[in-house]
Amino acid sequence: MGSTGFSWTLPDHPKLPKGKPVAVVVLDGWGEANPDEYNCIHVAQTPVMDSLKNGAPEKWRLVKAHGMAVGLPSDDDMGNSEVGHNALGAGRIFAQGAKLVDQALASGKIYEGDGFNYIKESFENGTLHLIGLLSDGGVHSRLDQLQLLLKGASERGAKRIRVHILTDGRDVLDGSSVGFVETLENDLLQLREKGIDARIASGGGRMYVTMDRYENDWDVVKRGWDAQVLGDAPYKFQSALEAVKTLRAEPKANDQYLPPFVIVDDSGSAVGPVLDGDAVVTINFRADRMVMLAKALEYADFDKFDRVRVPKIRYAGMLQYDGELKLPSRYLVSPPEIERTSGEYLVKNGIRTFACSETVKFGHVTFFWNGNRSGYFDETKEEYVEIPSDSGITFNVAPKMKALQIAEKARDAILSGKFDQVRVNLPNGDMVGHTGDIEATVVACKAADEAVKIILDAVEQVGGIYLVTADHGNAEDMVKRNKSGKPLLDKSGGIQILTSHTLQPVPVAIGGPGLHPGVKFRTDIQTPGLANVAATVMNLHGFESPADYEPTLIEVADN
Ligand SMILES: O=C(O)[C@H](O)COP(=O)(O)O
Ligand SMILES: [Mn+2]
Ligand SMILES: [Mn+2]
C-alpha cells in the first residue's frame, strides 16, 4: 500500500471461492429486441443463447449498452464497440471521446490547447487539412463537430482549408452520404463567401479507403494516402457532390465502399494534396480506425506501404488514439483517462488471462478492454491471440468468419488449465450485421451461437464459470423503424435496411458448474449497464471489486 492508501490488492469475496476458471464471452452486436423477421438473432437457430435466456431466469438479464450508460453524450446515441468494451473492462462510466469533443468545442477549450496552437502555426502559409468520417453516426466522428471546427479554425486564422471525406453508410443509412456532402459543401461555400479558400479535396468509402483497423489491410490506408496526401486516385471529379452522386449510380454501389476520388481543378490538378508546411487534423475521435493513418502521418520510419512523398506537416489527432504508443503525439482533445481497469487489477491479483478474437475485433478484447491501452500488463500472466481475419471481402460472403477458430482457441485455453480467465469476442452478429445482408446475418448469428456452445462445453469439463454478454445491439434489428416500431419503406417500397448498431439492451448470462449455487442476479439495481459487468467478473474470480466500480450484478444467497 502506497502513502496515498491505494492498493492493487483486491479483497477476498466473503462468499465466493477463488480458482474457478472463468470464460468471458462477448458477442459483438448482439442485442435483445422484439422477435420479428428483421431480428436475425430470433430468425437464426441459436439454441445455446436461447437456453441461457429461458433456462435460468435468475442468471440471465438485460443491461444497457448505449447512451449515457456507456459515457456517450445522450441516450439517443447507439452503443458501439469502443465504449462498450471500455465499460465492460473498466467497470466505471467515463465520458467518452464524443462527449469530450462536444465539451471542448462548446467551451472553446479546444482552441486553447497545445494541439490547436501547434497546427495553427501552419495557418499563415499552409493549408489546414481535415480528414475523417463524414456522418452524424457519432461512433467515430460527428458532422456537427466538423462544422464547429471549420468555423472555429477559420475564425482563428485558417485561410486555406481542405476536407478529405470518408463516406459512411455503416453507422448511418446507406445512401445518406449525398446529403452529408451537400451539407458540408454548403458550409464550405459560406466560408468561401467570407474569403476563406475552403473545399473538399478527396474522398472515398470508409471501409475501402483509410478506415481499416488493427492492421488487417494496409492497402485500405494506402488508397487513402494516395488520394489525400498525394492527390492521386482512380476517379477525378470537379466537385465532391458530383463524385458521390456519380459513384453511387454504379450498380451495387455502397457508401461504405465507394472508390477513392480526388477533386481536380479545370486543368486537372488535384485541389488539395498535402504539402510541406501544411497542417493535418484527423477528425475522428475514435481510435481503432484512425490509428493506422496516424502512424503513416507521424512515423519517420514506416514500412507498411510506400508513401512516395512524406510531406513535412504539423499533424494532430482529434484525440490521442493510443496512450501507450503516445500516438499521435499532438491532439486537440485529451482522451478519457481510463485507468485501473479490471484487466489490470485481476492480473496484478494473479489471474492468468487469455484473450482472443480475430483481427477485426482483436483490439476490442485487448486494447479497448484495457482502457485503450495496447500490450500486456504482465506478459508472464497474459496471452493474447489474434486469429487473422479475411481481408478484402465484405463479411456477408463469409458470415461464419473465424467464430469456430476463436472458440477452439478458447476451448484449448480453458482445457489447458493454464488460465484463470479466458476472454473472447465473437464478431459475427456485428460485422455481418453492418453489411445489411439479412440472410447472411442469420448465418452469422448461428455461427456465433455454435461458438458459444464449444466454449461452454469446455467450461463444463473443467468445472468452470461462464459469463456471456454483448457490447451493443446490431443483428437483432436490421430495419429502420418509425417511432411506433413499424419498418420504414424507401421510395420504391422496399424496406430501409439498418446497417448500424441499435439502442437495444444486451443480455448478460452467468452459469457453469463452478458457479456457487447461491449466486443470482440482484434485483435492486434498476438500470444497470455494461459497466456493472467488471465487478461481477471480479466476484466470479473470488474477489471484491474496488469501491469506485459500478456495483456487481450478483448476490449470493446463503441457502
Ligand atoms: O467501426 C465500425 O465497424 C463501426 O463504425 C462500429 O462498429 P463497432 O463499434 O462494433 O466496431
Ligand atoms: Mn461492437
Ligand atoms: Mn459494429
Coordinates of C-alpha atoms and ligand atoms in Angstrom, one line a residue:
M1 CA 0.0 0.0 0.0
G2 CA 1.4 3.4 -1.0
S3 CA 1.3 6.6 1.0
T4 CA -2.0 7.5 -0.6
G5 CA -3.6 4.4 0.7
F6 CA -4.1 3.0 -2.8
S7 CA -3.6 -0.7 -3.2
W8 CA -3.9 -3.0 -6.2
T9 CA -4.8 -5.9 -3.9
L10 CA -8.4 -6.8 -4.2
P11 CA -10.1 -8.0 -1.0
D12 CA -11.3 -11.6 -0.9
H13 CA -15.0 -12.1 -1.7
P14 CA -16.7 -13.1 1.5
K15 CA -18.6 -16.0 -0.1
L16 CA -17.2 -16.8 -3.5
P17 CA -14.2 -19.1 -3.9
K18 CA -11.1 -18.4 -6.0
G19 CA -9.6 -20.7 -8.5
K20 CA -12.6 -21.4 -10.8
P21 CA -11.7 -20.8 -14.5
V22 CA -14.0 -18.0 -15.9
A23 CA -14.9 -17.7 -19.5
V24 CA -16.0 -14.2 -20.6
V25 CA -17.7 -14.2 -24.0
V26 CA -18.6 -11.0 -25.7
L27 CA -21.0 -11.4 -28.7
D28 CA -20.3 -8.4 -30.8
G29 CA -23.5 -6.7 -31.9
W30 CA -26.0 -9.0 -30.1
G31 CA -28.9 -7.1 -28.6
E32 CA -32.3 -8.0 -27.4
A33 CA -35.3 -6.9 -29.4
N34 CA -38.8 -8.0 -30.3
P35 CA -38.9 -11.2 -32.3
D36 CA -39.8 -10.5 -35.9
E37 CA -38.4 -11.3 -39.3
Y38 CA -35.8 -8.5 -39.1
N39 CA -34.4 -9.8 -35.9
C40 CA -31.7 -12.1 -37.2
I41 CA -30.9 -13.5 -33.8
H42 CA -34.5 -14.6 -33.5
V43 CA -34.7 -16.0 -37.0
A44 CA -31.4 -17.9 -36.7
Q45 CA -31.1 -21.2 -34.9
T46 CA -29.5 -20.1 -31.6
P47 CA -30.3 -23.0 -29.2
V48 CA -27.4 -22.2 -26.8
M49 CA -28.2 -18.5 -26.3
D50 CA -31.9 -19.4 -26.1
S51 CA -31.3 -21.9 -23.4
L52 CA -29.3 -19.3 -21.4
K53 CA -32.3 -17.0 -21.6
N54 CA -35.0 -19.4 -20.9
G55 CA -33.2 -21.9 -18.7
A56 CA -32.3 -19.9 -15.6
P57 CA -34.2 -16.7 -15.1
E58 CA -32.1 -15.6 -12.1
K59 CA -28.9 -15.9 -14.2
W60 CA -30.0 -14.1 -17.3
R61 CA -30.8 -10.4 -17.5
L62 CA -30.5 -7.4 -19.7
V63 CA -28.2 -4.4 -19.3
K64 CA -28.0 -1.0 -21.0
A65 CA -25.3 -0.8 -23.7
H66 CA -26.0 2.7 -25.2
G67 CA -26.1 6.3 -24.4
M68 CA -25.2 7.7 -21.0
A69 CA -24.7 4.2 -19.5
V70 CA -21.5 3.9 -21.6
G71 CA -20.4 7.6 -21.4
L72 CA -22.0 8.9 -24.6
P73 CA -23.5 12.4 -24.8
S74 CA -27.1 11.3 -24.7
D75 CA -29.5 8.3 -24.7
D76 CA -30.1 8.9 -28.4
D77 CA -26.6 7.6 -29.0
M78 CA -26.4 4.0 -30.0
G79 CA -23.7 1.9 -28.4
N80 CA -20.5 0.9 -30.1
S81 CA -17.6 -1.4 -29.6
E82 CA -15.2 1.2 -28.2
V83 CA -17.4 2.5 -25.4
G84 CA -18.9 -0.9 -24.8
H85 CA -15.7 -2.8 -24.3
N86 CA -14.3 0.2 -22.3
A87 CA -17.2 -0.1 -19.9
L88 CA -17.0 -3.9 -19.7
G89 CA -13.3 -3.8 -18.9
A90 CA -13.1 -0.6 -16.8
G91 CA -16.2 -1.1 -14.6
R92 CA -16.9 2.6 -14.5
I93 CA -18.5 5.0 -16.9
F94 CA -16.1 7.5 -18.4
A95 CA -17.1 10.5 -20.5
Q96 CA -16.1 9.2 -23.9
G97 CA -14.5 10.9 -27.0
A98 CA -17.8 12.1 -28.5
K99 CA -18.7 13.9 -25.3
L100 CA -15.2 15.2 -24.5
V101 CA -15.0 16.8 -28.0
D102 CA -18.5 18.3 -27.6
Q103 CA -17.4 19.8 -24.3
A104 CA -14.1 21.2 -25.7
L105 CA -15.9 22.7 -28.6
A106 CA -18.7 24.2 -26.5
S107 CA -16.3 25.8 -24.0
G108 CA -13.7 26.8 -26.7
K109 CA -11.0 25.0 -24.8
I110 CA -10.2 23.0 -27.9
Y111 CA -8.7 26.2 -29.3
E112 CA -6.5 26.9 -26.3
G113 CA -4.7 23.6 -26.0
D114 CA -1.2 22.7 -27.2
G115 CA -2.6 20.7 -30.2
F116 CA -4.5 23.5 -31.8
N117 CA -1.7 26.0 -31.1
Y118 CA 0.7 23.7 -32.8
I119 CA -1.3 23.3 -36.0
K120 CA -2.2 27.0 -36.0
E121 CA 1.4 27.8 -36.8
S122 CA 0.7 26.5 -40.3
F123 CA -2.3 28.7 -40.9
E124 CA -0.4 31.7 -42.3
N125 CA 1.4 30.0 -45.1
G126 CA -0.1 26.5 -45.3
T127 CA -3.3 24.6 -45.8
L128 CA -5.3 23.0 -43.0
H129 CA -6.4 19.5 -44.0
L130 CA -9.3 17.8 -42.1
I131 CA -9.5 14.1 -42.7
G132 CA -12.3 11.9 -41.3
L133 CA -15.6 10.2 -41.4
L134 CA -18.5 12.4 -42.7
S135 CA -21.7 11.5 -41.0
D136 CA -23.7 12.1 -37.9
G137 CA -23.3 8.5 -36.7
G138 CA -21.5 9.6 -33.5
V139 CA -19.4 6.4 -33.4
H140 CA -16.2 7.6 -34.9
S141 CA -16.9 11.3 -35.6
R142 CA -19.8 13.7 -35.9
L143 CA -20.6 16.1 -38.7
D144 CA -21.7 18.9 -36.3
Q145 CA -18.2 18.7 -34.6
L146 CA -16.6 19.1 -38.0
Q147 CA -18.8 22.1 -38.8
L148 CA -17.8 23.7 -35.5
L149 CA -14.1 23.0 -36.1
L150 CA -14.3 24.5 -39.6
K151 CA -15.9 27.6 -38.2
G152 CA -13.5 27.9 -35.2
A153 CA -10.4 27.3 -37.2
S154 CA -11.3 29.8 -39.9
E155 CA -12.1 32.4 -37.2
R156 CA -8.7 31.7 -35.8
G157 CA -6.7 32.3 -38.9
A158 CA -7.0 29.2 -41.2
K159 CA -7.2 30.7 -44.7
R160 CA -7.0 27.6 -46.9
I161 CA -8.9 24.5 -45.8
R162 CA -9.2 21.2 -47.5
V163 CA -11.6 18.5 -46.2
H164 CA -10.9 14.8 -47.1
I165 CA -14.1 13.0 -46.6
L166 CA -14.8 9.3 -45.9
T167 CA -18.4 8.3 -46.7
D168 CA -20.2 6.2 -44.0
G169 CA -23.3 4.0 -44.7
R170 CA -22.3 1.8 -41.7
D171 CA -23.2 3.9 -38.6
V172 CA -25.9 5.6 -40.7
L173 CA -28.1 4.6 -43.6
D174 CA -26.5 3.6 -46.9
G175 CA -27.1 6.4 -49.4
S176 CA -27.0 9.2 -46.8
S177 CA -23.6 10.3 -48.0
V178 CA -25.1 12.5 -50.6
G179 CA -27.0 14.6 -48.0
F180 CA -23.9 14.9 -45.8
V181 CA -21.8 16.1 -48.7
E182 CA -24.5 18.6 -49.6
T183 CA -24.5 20.0 -46.1
L184 CA -20.7 20.2 -46.0
E185 CA -20.5 21.8 -49.4
N186 CA -22.9 24.4 -48.2
D187 CA -20.8 25.2 -45.2
L188 CA -17.7 25.5 -47.3
L189 CA -19.5 27.8 -49.7
Q190 CA -20.3 30.1 -46.8
L191 CA -16.6 30.1 -45.8
R192 CA -15.6 30.9 -49.3
E193 CA -18.0 33.8 -49.2
K194 CA -16.1 35.1 -46.3
G195 CA -12.8 34.9 -48.3
I196 CA -11.6 31.5 -47.0
D197 CA -10.4 29.1 -49.6
A198 CA -12.3 26.1 -48.3
R199 CA -13.1 22.9 -50.4
I200 CA -13.5 19.2 -50.3
A201 CA -10.3 17.8 -51.8
S202 CA -10.8 14.0 -51.8
G203 CA -13.0 11.2 -50.7
G204 CA -13.8 7.5 -50.6
G205 CA -15.9 4.9 -48.7
R206 CA -14.7 4.3 -45.2
M207 CA -14.2 0.5 -45.5
Y208 CA -12.3 0.8 -48.7
V209 CA -10.4 4.0 -48.0
T210 CA -8.4 4.8 -44.9
M211 CA -10.6 3.3 -42.0
D212 CA -9.1 -0.2 -41.7
R213 CA -8.4 -1.4 -38.2
Y214 CA -5.9 -3.5 -36.3
E215 CA -3.6 -3.6 -39.4
N216 CA -5.9 -6.0 -41.2
D217 CA -5.3 -4.5 -44.6
W218 CA -2.8 -1.7 -45.2
D219 CA -4.0 -1.3 -48.8
V220 CA -7.0 0.5 -47.4
V221 CA -4.9 3.1 -45.7
K222 CA -2.6 3.4 -48.8
R223 CA -5.6 4.1 -51.0
G224 CA -6.5 7.0 -48.7
W225 CA -2.9 8.2 -48.5
D226 CA -2.6 8.3 -52.3
A227 CA -5.8 10.4 -52.6
Q228 CA -5.4 12.6 -49.5
V229 CA -1.7 13.2 -49.4
L230 CA -0.5 12.6 -53.0
G231 CA -3.7 13.9 -54.7
D232 CA -3.9 10.7 -56.8
A233 CA -6.9 8.5 -57.2
P234 CA -8.5 6.4 -60.0
Y235 CA -11.5 8.8 -60.1
K236 CA -11.3 12.5 -60.6
F237 CA -14.2 15.0 -60.3
Q238 CA -14.7 18.7 -60.2
S239 CA -16.9 18.5 -57.1
A240 CA -17.5 16.1 -54.3
L241 CA -21.2 16.1 -54.8
E242 CA -20.7 15.1 -58.4
A243 CA -18.3 12.4 -57.2
V244 CA -20.6 10.8 -54.7
K245 CA -23.7 11.0 -57.0
T246 CA -21.8 9.5 -59.9
L247 CA -20.1 6.8 -57.9
R248 CA -23.4 5.9 -56.2
A249 CA -25.0 5.4 -59.6
E250 CA -22.8 2.4 -60.2
P251 CA -24.5 -1.0 -59.8
K252 CA -24.2 -2.3 -56.2
A253 CA -22.6 1.0 -55.1
N254 CA -22.4 1.3 -51.3
D255 CA -21.4 4.3 -49.2
Q256 CA -19.0 2.1 -47.1
Y257 CA -17.1 1.0 -50.2
L258 CA -17.0 4.0 -52.6
P259 CA -13.7 4.0 -54.5
P260 CA -11.2 6.8 -53.8
F261 CA -11.6 10.0 -55.7
V262 CA -9.9 13.4 -55.8
I263 CA -11.3 16.8 -56.7
V264 CA -9.4 18.5 -59.6
D265 CA -9.4 22.0 -61.0
D266 CA -10.0 23.0 -64.6
S267 CA -6.5 22.0 -65.5
G268 CA -7.0 18.5 -64.0
S269 CA -4.7 19.1 -61.0
A270 CA -5.8 17.9 -57.5
V271 CA -7.1 20.8 -55.5
G272 CA -5.7 19.6 -52.2
P273 CA -2.7 17.3 -51.8
V274 CA -0.9 17.6 -48.5
L275 CA 2.3 19.7 -49.0
D276 CA 5.2 20.7 -46.9
G277 CA 4.2 23.3 -44.3
D278 CA 0.5 22.2 -44.2
A279 CA -1.4 21.2 -41.0
V280 CA -3.4 17.9 -40.8
V281 CA -6.1 17.0 -38.3
T282 CA -7.8 13.6 -38.3
I283 CA -11.2 14.5 -37.1
N284 CA -12.3 11.1 -35.8
F285 CA -12.4 10.8 -32.0
R286 CA -12.5 7.1 -32.0
A287 CA -9.1 5.4 -32.2
D288 CA -9.3 2.0 -33.8
R289 CA -9.9 3.1 -37.4
M290 CA -7.7 6.2 -37.4
V291 CA -4.5 4.9 -35.7
M292 CA -3.2 3.3 -38.9
L293 CA -3.4 6.6 -40.7
A294 CA -1.9 8.4 -37.7
K295 CA 1.1 6.1 -37.9
A296 CA 1.5 6.9 -41.6
L297 CA 1.3 10.6 -40.9
E298 CA 3.5 10.7 -37.9
Y299 CA 6.2 8.0 -38.1
A300 CA 9.5 8.8 -39.8
D301 CA 10.3 5.1 -40.1
F302 CA 7.3 3.4 -41.7
D303 CA 7.3 0.3 -43.9
K304 CA 3.7 -0.6 -44.2
F305 CA 3.4 0.8 -47.7
D306 CA 5.4 3.2 -49.9
R307 CA 4.3 6.7 -49.0
V308 CA 6.1 8.0 -52.1
R309 CA 6.2 11.5 -50.7
V310 CA 6.2 12.3 -47.0
P311 CA 5.3 16.0 -46.5
K312 CA 6.7 17.9 -43.5
I313 CA 3.4 18.7 -41.8
R314 CA 2.1 19.7 -38.4
Y315 CA -0.3 16.8 -37.5
A316 CA -2.8 16.5 -34.7
G317 CA -5.5 13.9 -34.0
M318 CA -8.8 15.0 -32.7
L319 CA -7.8 12.8 -29.7
Q320 CA -4.7 10.9 -28.9
Y321 CA -5.6 7.4 -30.2
D322 CA -3.1 5.2 -28.3
G323 CA -2.0 6.3 -24.9
E324 CA 0.7 3.6 -24.7
L325 CA 2.2 4.5 -28.1
K326 CA 1.5 8.2 -27.4
L327 CA 0.1 8.4 -30.9
P328 CA -0.4 10.9 -32.3
S329 CA 1.9 13.0 -30.2
R330 CA -0.3 16.1 -30.7
Y331 CA -4.0 16.1 -30.3
L332 CA -6.8 18.6 -29.9
V333 CA -8.7 17.0 -27.0
S334 CA -7.3 14.8 -24.3
P335 CA -8.8 11.3 -24.4
P336 CA -10.6 9.8 -21.4
E337 CA -8.1 8.6 -18.8
I338 CA -9.3 5.0 -18.3
E339 CA -7.0 3.6 -15.6
R340 CA -7.2 0.8 -13.1
T341 CA -9.2 -1.4 -15.4
S342 CA -10.4 -4.8 -14.3
G343 CA -7.9 -6.5 -16.5
E344 CA -5.0 -4.8 -14.8
Y345 CA -6.4 -5.4 -11.3
L346 CA -7.0 -9.1 -12.0
V347 CA -3.6 -9.7 -13.5
K348 CA -2.0 -8.0 -10.5
N349 CA -4.0 -10.3 -8.3
G350 CA -2.6 -13.3 -10.0
I351 CA -5.4 -14.0 -12.6
R352 CA -3.7 -15.6 -15.6
T353 CA -5.6 -14.2 -18.6
F354 CA -6.1 -15.4 -22.1
A355 CA -7.8 -13.1 -24.7
C356 CA -8.7 -14.0 -28.3
S357 CA -10.5 -12.7 -31.3
E358 CA -9.9 -12.4 -35.0
T359 CA -8.2 -9.4 -36.3
V360 CA -11.2 -7.2 -36.9
K361 CA -12.1 -7.4 -33.2
F362 CA -8.8 -8.4 -31.6
G363 CA -8.2 -4.9 -30.2
H364 CA -11.7 -4.9 -28.7
V365 CA -10.9 -7.6 -26.1
T366 CA -7.4 -6.3 -25.6
F367 CA -6.9 -2.6 -26.4
F368 CA -10.5 -1.3 -25.7
W369 CA -11.0 -3.8 -22.8
N370 CA -7.8 -2.5 -21.2
G371 CA -8.8 1.2 -21.4
N372 CA -7.4 2.0 -24.9
R373 CA -4.0 0.6 -23.9
S374 CA -2.0 -1.7 -26.2
G375 CA 0.2 -4.5 -24.9
Y376 CA 0.3 -6.7 -21.9
F377 CA 0.1 -5.7 -18.2
D378 CA 2.3 -8.7 -17.3
E379 CA 3.4 -10.9 -20.1
T380 CA 4.2 -13.7 -17.7
K381 CA 0.5 -13.9 -16.8
E382 CA -1.2 -13.0 -20.1
E383 CA -1.6 -14.4 -23.6
Y384 CA -3.4 -12.5 -26.3
V385 CA -4.1 -14.5 -29.5
E386 CA -5.2 -12.9 -32.8
I387 CA -6.7 -15.1 -35.5
P388 CA -6.2 -13.5 -38.9
S389 CA -9.4 -12.2 -40.4
D390 CA -10.3 -12.5 -44.0
S391 CA -9.3 -9.3 -45.8
G392 CA -10.5 -7.7 -49.0
I393 CA -14.1 -9.1 -48.6
T394 CA -17.3 -7.9 -47.2
F395 CA -18.3 -10.3 -44.4
N396 CA -21.6 -11.3 -45.8
V397 CA -19.8 -13.5 -48.2
A398 CA -18.1 -15.5 -45.3
P399 CA -20.5 -14.9 -42.4
K400 CA -19.2 -17.6 -40.2
M401 CA -16.0 -15.6 -40.1
K402 CA -13.5 -17.2 -37.7
A403 CA -16.0 -18.0 -34.9
L404 CA -15.1 -21.6 -34.9
Q405 CA -11.4 -21.0 -34.7
I406 CA -11.8 -18.4 -31.9
A407 CA -14.0 -20.9 -30.0
E408 CA -11.4 -23.7 -30.4
K409 CA -8.6 -21.5 -29.2
A410 CA -10.7 -20.5 -26.2
R411 CA -11.6 -24.2 -25.6
D412 CA -8.0 -25.2 -25.7
A413 CA -7.0 -22.4 -23.3
I414 CA -9.7 -23.4 -20.9
L415 CA -8.8 -27.1 -21.0
S416 CA -5.1 -26.3 -20.7
G417 CA -5.5 -25.3 -17.1
K418 CA -3.0 -22.5 -17.7
F419 CA -5.5 -19.7 -17.4
D420 CA -8.0 -18.3 -14.8
Q421 CA -9.8 -16.1 -17.3
V422 CA -10.4 -16.8 -21.0
R423 CA -12.0 -13.9 -22.8
V424 CA -13.2 -13.8 -26.4
N425 CA -15.1 -11.5 -28.7
L426 CA -17.2 -13.3 -31.4
P427 CA -17.6 -10.7 -34.2
N428 CA -20.3 -12.3 -36.4
G429 CA -23.5 -10.5 -35.4
D430 CA -21.9 -7.2 -35.7
M431 CA -19.6 -7.5 -38.7
V432 CA -22.2 -9.2 -40.9
G433 CA -25.0 -7.0 -39.5
H434 CA -23.1 -4.0 -40.8
T435 CA -23.3 -5.3 -44.3
G436 CA -27.1 -5.1 -44.2
D437 CA -27.4 -8.6 -45.6
I438 CA -30.2 -10.2 -43.6
E439 CA -29.7 -13.8 -44.8
A440 CA -26.0 -13.7 -44.2
T441 CA -26.6 -12.2 -40.7
V442 CA -28.8 -15.1 -39.8
V443 CA -26.0 -17.4 -40.8
A444 CA -23.6 -15.3 -38.7
C445 CA -25.8 -15.5 -35.6
K446 CA -26.0 -19.2 -35.9
A447 CA -22.2 -19.5 -36.2
A448 CA -21.7 -17.3 -33.1
D449 CA -24.1 -19.5 -31.1
E450 CA -22.2 -22.6 -32.1
A451 CA -19.0 -21.0 -31.0
V452 CA -20.6 -20.2 -27.6
K453 CA -21.5 -23.9 -27.3
I454 CA -17.9 -25.0 -27.8
I455 CA -16.7 -22.6 -25.1
L456 CA -19.5 -23.6 -22.6
D457 CA -18.8 -27.2 -23.1
A458 CA -15.2 -26.6 -22.2
V459 CA -16.3 -24.7 -19.1
E460 CA -18.4 -27.7 -18.2
Q461 CA -15.5 -30.1 -18.5
V462 CA -13.2 -28.1 -16.2
G463 CA -15.9 -27.2 -13.6
G464 CA -15.7 -23.5 -14.5
I465 CA -17.9 -20.5 -14.7
Y466 CA -19.1 -18.5 -17.8
L467 CA -20.4 -15.0 -18.3
V468 CA -21.8 -14.4 -21.7
T469 CA -22.7 -10.9 -22.8
A470 CA -22.5 -8.4 -25.7
D471 CA -21.2 -4.9 -26.3
H472 CA -24.2 -3.3 -28.1
G473 CA -27.0 -4.3 -30.4
N474 CA -26.8 -4.8 -34.2
A475 CA -28.0 -8.1 -35.6
E476 CA -31.3 -8.1 -33.6
D477 CA -32.7 -5.3 -35.7
M478 CA -31.9 -4.9 -39.4
V479 CA -34.6 -2.4 -40.4
K480 CA -35.1 1.3 -39.9
R481 CA -38.3 1.9 -38.0
N482 CA -40.7 4.7 -37.3
K483 CA -41.4 5.8 -33.7
S484 CA -44.1 3.1 -33.2
G485 CA -41.7 0.4 -34.4
K486 CA -43.1 -0.2 -37.9
P487 CA -40.5 -0.8 -40.6
L488 CA -39.9 2.3 -42.8
L489 CA -40.1 1.9 -46.6
D490 CA -37.9 3.6 -49.2
K491 CA -39.2 5.4 -52.3
S492 CA -39.5 2.1 -54.2
G493 CA -41.5 0.4 -51.5
G494 CA -38.6 -1.7 -50.2
I495 CA -37.6 -1.8 -46.5
Q496 CA -34.9 0.6 -45.4
I497 CA -32.1 -1.7 -44.2
L498 CA -30.4 -0.7 -41.0
T499 CA -26.7 -1.4 -41.2
S500 CA -25.9 0.4 -37.9
H501 CA -25.9 -0.5 -34.3
T502 CA -29.0 0.0 -32.2
L503 CA -30.2 1.4 -28.9
Q504 CA -31.2 -2.1 -27.6
P505 CA -30.1 -3.6 -24.3
V506 CA -27.9 -6.7 -24.3
P507 CA -28.0 -9.9 -22.3
V508 CA -25.7 -11.0 -19.5
A509 CA -25.9 -14.7 -18.7
I510 CA -23.9 -16.5 -16.0
G511 CA -23.6 -20.1 -15.1
G512 CA -21.4 -23.2 -15.2
P513 CA -20.7 -26.0 -12.7
G514 CA -18.2 -23.8 -10.8
L515 CA -20.7 -21.1 -10.0
H516 CA -21.7 -21.1 -6.4
P517 CA -25.3 -22.4 -6.2
G518 CA -26.5 -19.3 -4.3
V519 CA -25.4 -16.8 -7.0
K520 CA -28.2 -14.9 -8.7
F521 CA -28.7 -11.6 -10.2
R522 CA -29.6 -8.8 -7.8
T523 CA -33.0 -7.2 -8.3
D524 CA -32.1 -3.9 -6.5
I525 CA -30.1 -2.3 -9.4
Q526 CA -32.8 -0.8 -11.5
T527 CA -31.0 0.0 -14.8
P528 CA -27.5 -1.5 -14.8
G529 CA -25.3 -1.1 -17.8
L530 CA -22.2 -2.8 -19.3
A531 CA -20.0 -1.1 -16.6
N532 CA -21.6 -3.3 -14.0
V533 CA -20.1 -6.4 -15.6
A534 CA -16.5 -5.8 -14.4
A535 CA -17.3 -6.0 -10.7
T536 CA -19.4 -9.1 -11.5
V537 CA -16.4 -10.8 -13.2
M538 CA -14.2 -9.9 -10.3
N539 CA -16.6 -11.6 -7.9
L540 CA -16.7 -14.7 -10.1
H541 CA -12.9 -14.8 -9.6
G542 CA -13.4 -14.7 -5.9
F543 CA -12.6 -11.0 -5.3
E544 CA -14.5 -7.9 -4.2
S545 CA -14.4 -5.1 -6.7
P546 CA -12.8 -1.7 -5.9
A547 CA -15.1 0.7 -4.2
D548 CA -15.5 3.1 -7.1
Y549 CA -16.5 0.5 -9.6
E550 CA -20.1 0.2 -10.7
P551 CA -21.8 -2.3 -8.4
T552 CA -21.8 -6.0 -9.1
L553 CA -24.8 -7.6 -10.8
I554 CA -24.8 -10.6 -8.5
E555 CA -25.6 -11.5 -4.9
V556 CA -25.0 -14.8 -3.1
A557 CA -27.9 -16.3 -1.2
D558 CA -26.9 -18.3 1.9
N559 CA -29.2 -21.3 1.3
Ligands
LIG1 O1 -16.2 0.7 -36.9 C1 -17.2 0.0 -37.2 O2 -17.1 -1.1 -37.8 C2 -18.5 0.6 -36.9 O3 -18.5 2.0 -37.1 C3 -18.8 0.4 -35.5 O4 -18.8 -0.9 -35.1 P1 -18.1 -1.4 -33.8 O5 -18.3 -0.3 -32.8 O6 -18.9 -2.7 -33.4 O7 -16.7 -1.7 -34.1
MN2 MN -19.1 -4.0 -31.3
MN3 MN -20.2 -2.6 -35.2

